XYZ file of C-alpha atoms in Angstrom:
124
model
C -19.299 -19.898 -28.557
C -16.369 -18.340 -26.942
C -16.369 -20.082 -23.423
C -13.558 -22.505 -23.718
C -13.239 -25.297 -21.313
C -10.294 -25.907 -19.252
C -9.445 -28.978 -21.517
C -9.702 -26.978 -24.616
C -7.343 -24.015 -23.034
C -4.810 -26.888 -22.274
C -4.806 -28.181 -25.852
C -4.189 -24.668 -27.160
C -1.436 -24.105 -24.706
C 0.303 -27.020 -25.653
C -0.121 -26.451 -29.382
C 1.194 -22.882 -29.071
C 4.333 -24.194 -27.492
C 4.888 -26.968 -29.986
C 4.028 -29.650 -27.701
C 1.993 -31.568 -30.192
C -1.301 -32.378 -28.448
C -3.836 -34.869 -29.604
C -6.263 -32.822 -31.214
C -9.962 -34.018 -31.822
C -10.551 -35.577 -35.150
C -14.446 -34.743 -35.090
C -16.641 -32.789 -32.858
C -20.226 -33.541 -31.572
C -22.831 -30.872 -30.480
C -24.662 -31.341 -27.378
C -27.543 -29.613 -25.499
C -27.606 -29.019 -21.701
C -28.929 -26.871 -18.842
C -25.728 -24.980 -17.931
C -21.901 -24.903 -18.329
C -18.660 -24.109 -16.619
C -14.986 -23.812 -17.818
C -14.182 -26.829 -15.701
C -16.874 -29.074 -16.599
C -18.026 -27.686 -19.894
C -21.667 -28.317 -20.813
C -23.722 -29.646 -18.059
C -27.362 -30.965 -17.654
C -27.382 -33.061 -20.916
C -30.818 -34.923 -21.213
C -31.203 -38.532 -20.163
C -33.707 -41.156 -20.951
C -35.316 -39.143 -23.615
C -33.982 -40.538 -26.824
C -31.415 -37.632 -26.926
C -27.844 -38.212 -28.423
C -25.113 -35.773 -29.297
C -24.783 -35.019 -33.016
C -21.592 -34.788 -35.017
C -21.042 -31.364 -36.344
C -18.735 -30.278 -39.087
C -17.393 -26.694 -39.476
C -16.023 -24.419 -42.053
C -14.398 -21.005 -42.179
C -11.368 -19.103 -41.588
C -11.130 -17.308 -38.212
C -14.898 -17.669 -37.239
C -16.000 -21.329 -37.771
C -19.744 -22.123 -38.660
C -21.529 -25.424 -38.841
C -21.922 -26.517 -42.387
C -24.972 -28.478 -42.155
C -28.206 -28.461 -39.781
C -27.778 -30.237 -36.552
C -30.698 -32.191 -35.319
C -31.534 -33.558 -31.956
C -34.334 -36.046 -31.744
C -36.423 -36.710 -28.439
C -38.713 -39.393 -27.577
C -39.776 -37.817 -24.535
C -39.909 -34.437 -22.523
C -36.444 -33.128 -21.610
C -37.326 -29.854 -19.819
C -35.679 -26.450 -20.772
C -32.315 -26.608 -22.406
C -30.390 -23.443 -22.180
C -26.923 -24.309 -23.564
C -25.143 -25.765 -26.391
C -21.571 -27.244 -26.239
C -18.887 -29.268 -28.370
C -17.236 -32.435 -27.076
C -14.584 -34.704 -28.717
C -16.822 -37.856 -28.391
C -20.262 -38.870 -29.011
C -20.505 -39.845 -25.363
C -18.144 -39.298 -22.552
C -15.057 -37.595 -24.061
C -13.837 -34.140 -23.222
C -15.819 -30.940 -23.320
C -14.391 -28.215 -25.642
C -16.490 -25.119 -25.482
C -20.143 -24.110 -24.398
C -22.265 -21.235 -24.682
C -25.867 -20.286 -23.868
C -28.672 -20.691 -26.449
C -30.056 -17.257 -27.783
C -33.374 -18.657 -26.927
C -33.841 -21.334 -24.394
C -35.340 -24.536 -25.927
C -38.458 -26.146 -24.125
C -38.808 -29.831 -24.934
C -42.319 -30.740 -23.758
C -42.408 -34.338 -25.555
C -41.335 -35.987 -28.465
C -39.899 -34.143 -31.413
C -36.774 -32.652 -33.144
C -34.678 -29.619 -32.293
C -32.505 -28.185 -35.007
C -29.825 -26.022 -35.166
C -29.699 -24.707 -38.858
C -26.484 -24.497 -40.904
C -24.403 -21.525 -40.069
C -26.144 -21.072 -36.834
C -23.418 -22.449 -34.502
C -20.270 -20.390 -34.421
C -17.012 -20.728 -32.761
C -14.996 -17.563 -32.502
C -11.449 -17.252 -31.560
C -10.988 -14.289 -29.362
């Protein structure tokens, strides 16, 4: 993921100028239907049992998710095309987003999994 949101760009700008921003202490992965720099990920499913999932990362330079990230659905959610990171399990601030390599169609109950090391955050 290389598309930083406006919020993430502001965090980095303050950090580079020694202005001590409040950095996230945890991040949550989310799925949606689109995204923009201003809004971050958009179109998160509602009423489908879906919830953001906590993600942990490791690495120097490029960051990779340590463990599989599993999203559970109790109903159809349509086609999801993007993944994003937030600083809260709900609400909160969007940090980054990116299109999925392959769109995910959720036609009914089930689980969607992002395997370990599948989600990368690359500083550019």
